[in-house]
């Protein structure tokens, strides 16, 4: 028992050194004024930098929209497969896992090809305006579509794990036998039992969207990750401050989601 505790403590110590020593060194570098004093100029100038809030708002909006669209598409499909068409489960699993075998660069290159092909062949059709609208830099829908595809495998695994731990068929039959309609059986009985799976899928999606850089950069949009890369090139100390700030923002968002999920569980139990 003592050896087990010693082993756990050693592993935790090594993990702490591995994660927190680089962060501590980066934080010290970002607040050192090269004369042994502490200065927060890198952070204060960063918060007032042009485009900071716009890029942050865009990333948060894209993250929220991606979570909503992903759950709206995936949850009904998985529930329908569980309740009425179990033979479709392998098909859905294969479809949802396909983005894992497609490199992000290849996916983005395909999107760029479609966007370039559209204006050439659809310029005189109403669909052309659709190509223009989905590339609106204020809210690029094309980026939202790409994020949904990239987050699909992770959200599917989280939701599928939650569905495997719940007897959905029995829950729905019990609710229906008590007089509940189909929508009420799903929203009042099934979804509350999938709360942890829904929260896990949302957290994974938010983390992916806030940290994604390649697709947004190639398509020419500027969410927070791209803004960090562009603005951090001007000053070495500021680039480190930007990296630390981005980590803090991601951690705060994920912490808020976890707290929200915990409060919802307590409310459901009470």
PDB file of C-alpha atoms in Angstrom:
ATOM      1  CA  UNK A   1       0.000   0.000   0.000  1.00  0.00           C
ATOM      2  CA  UNK A   2       2.819   2.375   0.931  1.00  0.00           C
ATOM      3  CA  UNK A   3       4.665   1.497  -2.284  1.00  0.00           C
ATOM      4  CA  UNK A   4       1.498   2.225  -4.252  1.00  0.00           C
ATOM      5  CA  UNK A   5       1.102   5.640  -2.637  1.00  0.00           C
ATOM      6  CA  UNK A   6       4.783   6.375  -3.186  1.00  0.00           C
ATOM      7  CA  UNK A   7       4.423   5.432  -6.848  1.00  0.00           C
ATOM      8  CA  UNK A   8       1.366   7.656  -7.263  1.00  0.00           C
ATOM      9  CA  UNK A   9       3.137  10.552  -5.570  1.00  0.00           C
ATOM     10  CA  UNK A  10       6.175  10.105  -7.804  1.00  0.00           C
ATOM     11  CA  UNK A  11       4.013  10.060 -10.938  1.00  0.00           C
ATOM     12  CA  UNK A  12       2.134  13.186  -9.817  1.00  0.00           C
ATOM     13  CA  UNK A  13       5.445  14.907  -9.027  1.00  0.00           C
ATOM     14  CA  UNK A  14       6.868  14.091 -12.456  1.00  0.00           C
ATOM     15  CA  UNK A  15       3.651  15.264 -14.161  1.00  0.00           C
ATOM     16  CA  UNK A  16       3.719  18.493 -12.144  1.00  0.00           C
ATOM     17  CA  UNK A  17       7.348  19.152 -13.086  1.00  0.00           C
ATOM     18  CA  UNK A  18       6.657  18.332 -16.725  1.00  0.00           C
ATOM     19  CA  UNK A  19       3.684  20.706 -17.001  1.00  0.00           C
ATOM     20  CA  UNK A  20       4.331  23.511 -14.542  1.00  0.00           C
ATOM     21  CA  UNK A  21       8.082  24.136 -14.876  1.00  0.00           C
ATOM     22  CA  UNK A  22       7.791  25.263 -18.545  1.00  0.00           C
ATOM     23  CA  UNK A  23       4.704  27.325 -17.683  1.00  0.00           C
ATOM     24  CA  UNK A  24       6.471  28.942 -14.728  1.00  0.00           C
ATOM     25  CA  UNK A  25       9.556  29.712 -16.815  1.00  0.00           C
ATOM     26  CA  UNK A  26       7.364  31.193 -19.562  1.00  0.00           C
ATOM     27  CA  UNK A  27       5.453  33.318 -17.058  1.00  0.00           C
ATOM     28  CA  UNK A  28       8.683  34.617 -15.528  1.00  0.00           C
ATOM     29  CA  UNK A  29      10.062  35.473 -18.971  1.00  0.00           C
ATOM     30  CA  UNK A  30       6.883  37.362 -19.876  1.00  0.00           C
ATOM     31  CA  UNK A  31       6.932  39.584 -16.753  1.00  0.00           C
ATOM     32  CA  UNK A  32      10.705  40.150 -16.458  1.00  0.00           C
ATOM     33  CA  UNK A  33      11.845  43.637 -17.523  1.00  0.00           C
ATOM     34  CA  UNK A  34      15.474  42.470 -18.002  1.00  0.00           C
ATOM     35  CA  UNK A  35      16.521  44.416 -14.893  1.00  0.00           C
ATOM     36  CA  UNK A  36      15.305  41.978 -12.260  1.00  0.00           C
ATOM     37  CA  UNK A  37      11.959  43.731 -11.791  1.00  0.00           C
ATOM     38  CA  UNK A  38       8.427  42.553 -12.499  1.00  0.00           C
ATOM     39  CA  UNK A  39       6.492  44.320 -15.261  1.00  0.00           C
ATOM     40  CA  UNK A  40       3.187  43.426 -16.896  1.00  0.00           C
ATOM     41  CA  UNK A  41       3.662  45.537 -20.006  1.00  0.00           C
ATOM     42  CA  UNK A  42       3.392  42.497 -22.277  1.00  0.00           C
ATOM     43  CA  UNK A  43      -0.063  41.694 -20.865  1.00  0.00           C
ATOM     44  CA  UNK A  44      -1.429  45.227 -20.625  1.00  0.00           C
ATOM     45  CA  UNK A  45      -0.403  46.065 -24.184  1.00  0.00           C
ATOM     46  CA  UNK A  46      -1.824  42.763 -25.362  1.00  0.00           C
ATOM     47  CA  UNK A  47      -5.259  43.336 -23.871  1.00  0.00           C
ATOM     48  CA  UNK A  48      -5.471  46.687 -25.634  1.00  0.00           C
ATOM     49  CA  UNK A  49      -4.131  45.347 -28.933  1.00  0.00           C
ATOM     50  CA  UNK A  50      -6.294  45.908 -32.037  1.00  0.00           C
ATOM     51  CA  UNK A  51      -8.399  42.913 -32.977  1.00  0.00           C
ATOM     52  CA  UNK A  52      -7.987  41.076 -29.672  1.00  0.00           C
ATOM     53  CA  UNK A  53     -11.624  41.138 -28.591  1.00  0.00           C
ATOM     54  CA  UNK A  54     -12.947  40.613 -32.126  1.00  0.00           C
ATOM     55  CA  UNK A  55     -10.826  37.486 -32.565  1.00  0.00           C
ATOM     56  CA  UNK A  56     -11.778  36.184 -29.127  1.00  0.00           C
ATOM     57  CA  UNK A  57     -15.511  36.782 -29.706  1.00  0.00           C
ATOM     58  CA  UNK A  58     -15.315  35.066 -33.090  1.00  0.00           C
ATOM     59  CA  UNK A  59     -13.689  31.984 -31.578  1.00  0.00           C
ATOM     60  CA  UNK A  60     -16.250  31.799 -28.770  1.00  0.00           C
ATOM     61  CA  UNK A  61     -19.138  32.226 -31.229  1.00  0.00           C
ATOM     62  CA  UNK A  62     -17.724  29.520 -33.486  1.00  0.00           C
ATOM     63  CA  UNK A  63     -17.228  27.206 -30.503  1.00  0.00           C
ATOM     64  CA  UNK A  64     -20.810  27.694 -29.295  1.00  0.00           C
ATOM     65  CA  UNK A  65     -22.276  27.271 -32.789  1.00  0.00           C
ATOM     66  CA  UNK A  66     -20.167  24.161 -33.415  1.00  0.00           C
ATOM     67  CA  UNK A  67     -21.366  22.541 -30.182  1.00  0.00           C
ATOM     68  CA  UNK A  68     -25.018  23.300 -30.946  1.00  0.00           C
ATOM     69  CA  UNK A  69     -24.871  22.134 -34.579  1.00  0.00           C
ATOM     70  CA  UNK A  70     -22.905  19.003 -33.693  1.00  0.00           C
ATOM     71  CA  UNK A  71     -25.323  17.936 -30.951  1.00  0.00           C
ATOM     72  CA  UNK A  72     -28.376  18.740 -33.079  1.00  0.00           C
ATOM     73  CA  UNK A  73     -27.038  16.510 -35.844  1.00  0.00           C
ATOM     74  CA  UNK A  74     -25.492  13.720 -33.818  1.00  0.00           C
ATOM     75  CA  UNK A  75     -27.855  13.130 -30.879  1.00  0.00           C
ATOM     76  CA  UNK A  76     -31.021  12.468 -32.964  1.00  0.00           C
ATOM     77  CA  UNK A  77     -29.073  10.219 -35.326  1.00  0.00           C
ATOM     78  CA  UNK A  78     -27.625   8.128 -32.507  1.00  0.00           C
ATOM     79  CA  UNK A  79     -30.959   7.912 -30.675  1.00  0.00           C
ATOM     80  CA  UNK A  80     -32.767   6.883 -33.860  1.00  0.00           C
ATOM     81  CA  UNK A  81     -30.172   4.186 -34.473  1.00  0.00           C
ATOM     82  CA  UNK A  82     -30.562   2.906 -30.919  1.00  0.00           C
ATOM     83  CA  UNK A  83     -34.353   2.937 -30.915  1.00  0.00           C
ATOM     84  CA  UNK A  84     -35.357   1.979 -34.416  1.00  0.00           C
ATOM     85  CA  UNK A  85     -32.449   0.964 -36.636  1.00  0.00           C
ATOM     86  CA  UNK A  86     -29.635  -0.778 -34.718  1.00  0.00           C
ATOM     87  CA  UNK A  87     -28.159  -2.074 -37.979  1.00  0.00           C
ATOM     88  CA  UNK A  88     -27.243   1.515 -38.879  1.00  0.00           C
ATOM     89  CA  UNK A  89     -24.960   1.900 -35.860  1.00  0.00           C
ATOM     90  CA  UNK A  90     -21.845   0.536 -37.650  1.00  0.00           C
ATOM     91  CA  UNK A  91     -22.585   2.819 -40.613  1.00  0.00           C
ATOM     92  CA  UNK A  92     -22.863   5.889 -38.368  1.00  0.00           C
ATOM     93  CA  UNK A  93     -19.670   4.880 -36.572  1.00  0.00           C
ATOM     94  CA  UNK A  94     -17.745   4.594 -39.838  1.00  0.00           C
ATOM     95  CA  UNK A  95     -19.083   7.930 -41.116  1.00  0.00           C
ATOM     96  CA  UNK A  96     -18.281   9.725 -37.857  1.00  0.00           C
ATOM     97  CA  UNK A  97     -14.780   8.224 -37.708  1.00  0.00           C
ATOM     98  CA  UNK A  98     -13.805   9.165 -41.270  1.00  0.00           C
ATOM     99  CA  UNK A  99     -12.480  12.661 -40.357  1.00  0.00           C
ATOM    100  CA  UNK A 100      -9.808  10.911 -38.264  1.00  0.00           C
ATOM    101  CA  UNK A 101      -8.167   9.420 -41.374  1.00  0.00           C
ATOM    102  CA  UNK A 102      -8.325  12.651 -43.396  1.00  0.00           C
ATOM    103  CA  UNK A 103      -5.493  15.089 -42.576  1.00  0.00           C
ATOM    104  CA  UNK A 104      -6.623  18.584 -41.689  1.00  0.00           C
ATOM    105  CA  UNK A 105      -4.548  20.045 -44.513  1.00  0.00           C
ATOM    106  CA  UNK A 106      -6.195  17.714 -47.043  1.00  0.00           C
ATOM    107  CA  UNK A 107      -9.662  18.601 -45.738  1.00  0.00           C
ATOM    108  CA  UNK A 108      -8.880  22.306 -45.931  1.00  0.00           C
ATOM    109  CA  UNK A 109      -7.416  21.971 -49.420  1.00  0.00           C
ATOM    110  CA  UNK A 110     -10.648  20.302 -50.529  1.00  0.00           C
ATOM    111  CA  UNK A 111     -12.708  23.137 -49.065  1.00  0.00           C
ATOM    112  CA  UNK A 112     -10.509  25.704 -50.816  1.00  0.00           C
ATOM    113  CA  UNK A 113     -10.995  23.856 -54.120  1.00  0.00           C
ATOM    114  CA  UNK A 114     -14.770  23.899 -53.753  1.00  0.00           C
ATOM    115  CA  UNK A 115     -14.802  27.595 -52.850  1.00  0.00           C
ATOM    116  CA  UNK A 116     -12.695  28.406 -55.913  1.00  0.00           C
ATOM    117  CA  UNK A 117     -14.808  26.183 -58.178  1.00  0.00           C
ATOM    118  CA  UNK A 118     -18.114  27.723 -57.113  1.00  0.00           C
ATOM    119  CA  UNK A 119     -17.708  31.272 -58.478  1.00  0.00           C
ATOM    120  CA  UNK A 120     -16.461  29.979 -61.848  1.00  0.00           C
ATOM    121  CA  UNK A 121     -19.439  27.741 -62.561  1.00  0.00           C
ATOM    122  CA  UNK A 122     -22.219  29.210 -60.392  1.00  0.00           C
ATOM    123  CA  UNK A 123     -21.716  32.941 -60.903  1.00  0.00           C
ATOM    124  CA  UNK A 124     -25.062  33.344 -62.690  1.00  0.00           C
ATOM    125  CA  UNK A 125     -27.078  31.250 -60.255  1.00  0.00           C
ATOM    126  CA  UNK A 126     -28.632  32.050 -56.839  1.00  0.00           C
ATOM    127  CA  UNK A 127     -26.219  29.544 -55.276  1.00  0.00           C
ATOM    128  CA  UNK A 128     -23.350  31.971 -55.900  1.00  0.00           C
ATOM    129  CA  UNK A 129     -24.646  34.228 -53.130  1.00  0.00           C
ATOM    130  CA  UNK A 130     -24.516  31.227 -50.819  1.00  0.00           C
ATOM    131  CA  UNK A 131     -20.787  30.838 -51.530  1.00  0.00           C
ATOM    132  CA  UNK A 132     -20.338  34.508 -50.671  1.00  0.00           C
ATOM    133  CA  UNK A 133     -22.431  34.337 -47.508  1.00  0.00           C
ATOM    134  CA  UNK A 134     -20.657  31.331 -45.994  1.00  0.00           C
ATOM    135  CA  UNK A 135     -17.328  33.187 -46.301  1.00  0.00           C
ATOM    136  CA  UNK A 136     -18.466  36.238 -44.339  1.00  0.00           C
ATOM    137  CA  UNK A 137     -15.445  37.100 -42.133  1.00  0.00           C
ATOM    138  CA  UNK A 138     -17.740  38.279 -39.325  1.00  0.00           C
ATOM    139  CA  UNK A 139     -19.037  34.718 -38.957  1.00  0.00           C
ATOM    140  CA  UNK A 140     -17.534  32.263 -41.487  1.00  0.00           C
ATOM    141  CA  UNK A 141     -20.042  29.434 -41.850  1.00  0.00           C
ATOM    142  CA  UNK A 142     -17.513  27.494 -43.925  1.00  0.00           C
ATOM    143  CA  UNK A 143     -15.251  27.424 -40.876  1.00  0.00           C
ATOM    144  CA  UNK A 144     -18.162  26.215 -38.759  1.00  0.00           C
ATOM    145  CA  UNK A 145     -18.754  23.339 -41.198  1.00  0.00           C
ATOM    146  CA  UNK A 146     -15.081  22.391 -41.087  1.00  0.00           C
ATOM    147  CA  UNK A 147     -15.061  22.440 -37.279  1.00  0.00           C
ATOM    148  CA  UNK A 148     -18.152  20.212 -37.117  1.00  0.00           C
ATOM    149  CA  UNK A 149     -16.409  17.674 -39.360  1.00  0.00           C
ATOM    150  CA  UNK A 150     -13.219  17.765 -37.302  1.00  0.00           C
ATOM    151  CA  UNK A 151     -15.045  17.424 -33.968  1.00  0.00           C
ATOM    152  CA  UNK A 152     -17.357  14.662 -35.211  1.00  0.00           C
ATOM    153  CA  UNK A 153     -15.179  11.652 -34.156  1.00  0.00           C
ATOM    154  CA  UNK A 154     -14.570  12.974 -30.619  1.00  0.00           C
ATOM    155  CA  UNK A 155     -18.194  13.947 -30.010  1.00  0.00           C
ATOM    156  CA  UNK A 156     -19.385  10.612 -31.393  1.00  0.00           C
ATOM    157  CA  UNK A 157     -17.111   8.641 -29.034  1.00  0.00           C
ATOM    158  CA  UNK A 158     -18.328  10.638 -26.027  1.00  0.00           C
ATOM    159  CA  UNK A 159     -22.020  10.266 -26.917  1.00  0.00           C
ATOM    160  CA  UNK A 160     -21.708   6.621 -27.914  1.00  0.00           C
ATOM    161  CA  UNK A 161     -20.049   5.848 -24.572  1.00  0.00           C
ATOM    162  CA  UNK A 162     -22.918   7.558 -22.758  1.00  0.00           C
ATOM    163  CA  UNK A 163     -25.541   5.665 -24.777  1.00  0.00           C
ATOM    164  CA  UNK A 164     -23.826   2.322 -24.080  1.00  0.00           C
ATOM    165  CA  UNK A 165     -24.131   2.972 -20.329  1.00  0.00           C
ATOM    166  CA  UNK A 166     -27.890   3.684 -20.536  1.00  0.00           C
ATOM    167  CA  UNK A 167     -30.690   1.340 -21.578  1.00  0.00           C
ATOM    168  CA  UNK A 168     -32.325   3.826 -23.919  1.00  0.00           C
ATOM    169  CA  UNK A 169     -34.940   1.420 -25.247  1.00  0.00           C
ATOM    170  CA  UNK A 170     -36.223   0.533 -21.763  1.00  0.00           C
ATOM    171  CA  UNK A 171     -36.265   4.176 -20.661  1.00  0.00           C
ATOM    172  CA  UNK A 172     -38.277   5.253 -23.694  1.00  0.00           C
ATOM    173  CA  UNK A 173     -40.707   2.325 -23.428  1.00  0.00           C
ATOM    174  CA  UNK A 174     -41.267   3.083 -19.737  1.00  0.00           C
ATOM    175  CA  UNK A 175     -41.908   6.750 -20.464  1.00  0.00           C
ATOM    176  CA  UNK A 176     -44.236   5.920 -23.351  1.00  0.00           C
ATOM    177  CA  UNK A 177     -46.183   3.431 -21.212  1.00  0.00           C
ATOM    178  CA  UNK A 178     -46.721   6.239 -18.673  1.00  0.00           C
ATOM    179  CA  UNK A 179     -48.313   8.388 -21.364  1.00  0.00           C
ATOM    180  CA  UNK A 180     -45.357  10.558 -22.383  1.00  0.00           C
ATOM    181  CA  UNK A 181     -45.091  11.640 -25.988  1.00  0.00           C
ATOM    182  CA  UNK A 182     -41.963  10.864 -28.019  1.00  0.00           C
ATOM    183  CA  UNK A 183     -40.453  14.364 -27.627  1.00  0.00           C
ATOM    184  CA  UNK A 184     -41.162  14.388 -23.882  1.00  0.00           C
ATOM    185  CA  UNK A 185     -39.685  10.906 -23.446  1.00  0.00           C
ATOM    186  CA  UNK A 186     -36.492  12.017 -25.178  1.00  0.00           C
ATOM    187  CA  UNK A 187     -36.112  15.425 -23.527  1.00  0.00           C
ATOM    188  CA  UNK A 188     -37.350  14.505 -20.026  1.00  0.00           C
ATOM    189  CA  UNK A 189     -36.034  10.960 -19.651  1.00  0.00           C
ATOM    190  CA  UNK A 190     -33.243  10.133 -22.108  1.00  0.00           C
ATOM    191  CA  UNK A 191     -31.260  13.361 -22.372  1.00  0.00           C
ATOM    192  CA  UNK A 192     -30.950  13.922 -18.580  1.00  0.00           C
ATOM    193  CA  UNK A 193     -29.318  10.487 -18.354  1.00  0.00           C
ATOM    194  CA  UNK A 194     -26.862  11.495 -21.089  1.00  0.00           C
ATOM    195  CA  UNK A 195     -25.807  14.693 -19.321  1.00  0.00           C
ATOM    196  CA  UNK A 196     -22.213  13.580 -18.717  1.00  0.00           C
ATOM    197  CA  UNK A 197     -21.815  12.398 -22.300  1.00  0.00           C
ATOM    198  CA  UNK A 198     -23.261  15.652 -23.669  1.00  0.00           C
ATOM    199  CA  UNK A 199     -20.933  17.667 -21.447  1.00  0.00           C
ATOM    200  CA  UNK A 200     -17.900  15.608 -22.491  1.00  0.00           C
ATOM    201  CA  UNK A 201     -18.743  16.049 -26.170  1.00  0.00           C
ATOM    202  CA  UNK A 202     -19.183  19.809 -25.650  1.00  0.00           C
ATOM    203  CA  UNK A 203     -15.890  20.195 -23.772  1.00  0.00           C
ATOM    204  CA  UNK A 204     -13.923  18.269 -26.407  1.00  0.00           C
ATOM    205  CA  UNK A 205     -15.509  20.339 -29.183  1.00  0.00           C
ATOM    206  CA  UNK A 206     -14.819  23.666 -27.479  1.00  0.00           C
ATOM    207  CA  UNK A 207     -11.192  22.702 -26.842  1.00  0.00           C
ATOM    208  CA  UNK A 208     -10.751  21.704 -30.490  1.00  0.00           C
ATOM    209  CA  UNK A 209     -12.321  24.889 -31.879  1.00  0.00           C
ATOM    210  CA  UNK A 210     -10.410  27.279 -29.605  1.00  0.00           C
ATOM    211  CA  UNK A 211      -7.091  25.637 -30.432  1.00  0.00           C
ATOM    212  CA  UNK A 212      -7.565  25.004 -34.141  1.00  0.00           C
ATOM    213  CA  UNK A 213      -5.174  26.988 -36.345  1.00  0.00           C
ATOM    214  CA  UNK A 214      -4.485  25.277 -39.680  1.00  0.00           C
ATOM    215  CA  UNK A 215      -7.900  25.472 -41.338  1.00  0.00           C
ATOM    216  CA  UNK A 216      -8.650  29.023 -40.221  1.00  0.00           C
ATOM    217  CA  UNK A 217      -5.227  30.236 -41.333  1.00  0.00           C
ATOM    218  CA  UNK A 218      -5.377  28.603 -44.779  1.00  0.00           C
ATOM    219  CA  UNK A 219      -8.929  29.852 -45.417  1.00  0.00           C
ATOM    220  CA  UNK A 220      -7.856  33.377 -44.446  1.00  0.00           C
ATOM    221  CA  UNK A 221     -10.023  33.955 -41.373  1.00  0.00           C
ATOM    222  CA  UNK A 222      -8.774  35.285 -38.066  1.00  0.00           C
ATOM    223  CA  UNK A 223     -10.183  33.586 -34.983  1.00  0.00           C
ATOM    224  CA  UNK A 224      -8.231  33.791 -31.740  1.00  0.00           C
ATOM    225  CA  UNK A 225      -5.599  31.161 -32.583  1.00  0.00           C
ATOM    226  CA  UNK A 226      -4.684  32.868 -35.870  1.00  0.00           C
ATOM    227  CA  UNK A 227      -4.656  36.300 -34.216  1.00  0.00           C
ATOM    228  CA  UNK A 228      -2.290  34.960 -31.542  1.00  0.00           C
ATOM    229  CA  UNK A 229       0.134  33.708 -34.176  1.00  0.00           C
ATOM    230  CA  UNK A 230       0.001  36.953 -36.157  1.00  0.00           C
ATOM    231  CA  UNK A 231       0.279  39.356 -33.255  1.00  0.00           C
ATOM    232  CA  UNK A 232       2.812  37.316 -31.284  1.00  0.00           C
ATOM    233  CA  UNK A 233       5.420  37.634 -34.039  1.00  0.00           C
ATOM    234  CA  UNK A 234       6.067  41.280 -33.260  1.00  0.00           C
ATOM    235  CA  UNK A 235       7.707  40.738 -29.873  1.00  0.00           C
ATOM    236  CA  UNK A 236       9.238  37.656 -28.243  1.00  0.00           C
ATOM    237  CA  UNK A 237       8.062  38.570 -24.750  1.00  0.00           C
ATOM    238  CA  UNK A 238       4.609  39.373 -26.038  1.00  0.00           C
ATOM    239  CA  UNK A 239       4.399  36.075 -27.950  1.00  0.00           C
ATOM    240  CA  UNK A 240       4.955  34.198 -24.673  1.00  0.00           C
ATOM    241  CA  UNK A 241       2.336  36.380 -22.951  1.00  0.00           C
ATOM    242  CA  UNK A 242      -0.103  35.586 -25.765  1.00  0.00           C
ATOM    243  CA  UNK A 243       0.499  31.859 -25.376  1.00  0.00           C
ATOM    244  CA  UNK A 244      -0.082  31.970 -21.607  1.00  0.00           C
ATOM    245  CA  UNK A 245      -3.201  34.081 -22.058  1.00  0.00           C
ATOM    246  CA  UNK A 246      -4.615  31.675 -24.640  1.00  0.00           C
ATOM    247  CA  UNK A 247      -4.081  28.763 -22.257  1.00  0.00           C
ATOM    248  CA  UNK A 248      -5.850  30.628 -19.471  1.00  0.00           C
ATOM    249  CA  UNK A 249      -8.818  31.465 -21.691  1.00  0.00           C
ATOM    250  CA  UNK A 250      -9.207  27.846 -22.810  1.00  0.00           C
ATOM    251  CA  UNK A 251      -8.945  26.608 -19.217  1.00  0.00           C
ATOM    252  CA  UNK A 252     -11.516  29.146 -18.001  1.00  0.00           C
ATOM    253  CA  UNK A 253     -13.994  28.159 -20.728  1.00  0.00           C
ATOM    254  CA  UNK A 254     -13.568  24.450 -19.990  1.00  0.00           C
ATOM    255  CA  UNK A 255     -13.857  25.102 -16.251  1.00  0.00           C
ATOM    256  CA  UNK A 256     -17.097  27.024 -16.762  1.00  0.00           C
ATOM    257  CA  UNK A 257     -18.517  24.131 -18.784  1.00  0.00           C
ATOM    258  CA  UNK A 258     -17.532  21.657 -16.051  1.00  0.00           C
ATOM    259  CA  UNK A 259     -19.052  23.832 -13.320  1.00  0.00           C
ATOM    260  CA  UNK A 260     -22.222  24.278 -15.354  1.00  0.00           C
ATOM    261  CA  UNK A 261     -22.481  20.514 -15.805  1.00  0.00           C
ATOM    262  CA  UNK A 262     -21.950  19.907 -12.091  1.00  0.00           C
ATOM    263  CA  UNK A 263     -24.646  22.394 -11.090  1.00  0.00           C
ATOM    264  CA  UNK A 264     -27.057  20.846 -13.571  1.00  0.00           C
ATOM    265  CA  UNK A 265     -26.442  17.392 -12.092  1.00  0.00           C
ATOM    266  CA  UNK A 266     -27.069  18.671  -8.545  1.00  0.00           C
ATOM    267  CA  UNK A 267     -30.286  20.377  -9.670  1.00  0.00           C
ATOM    268  CA  UNK A 268     -31.475  17.164 -11.325  1.00  0.00           C
ATOM    269  CA  UNK A 269     -30.762  15.104  -8.178  1.00  0.00           C
ATOM    270  CA  UNK A 270     -32.558  17.584  -5.914  1.00  0.00           C
TER     271      UNK A 270
END
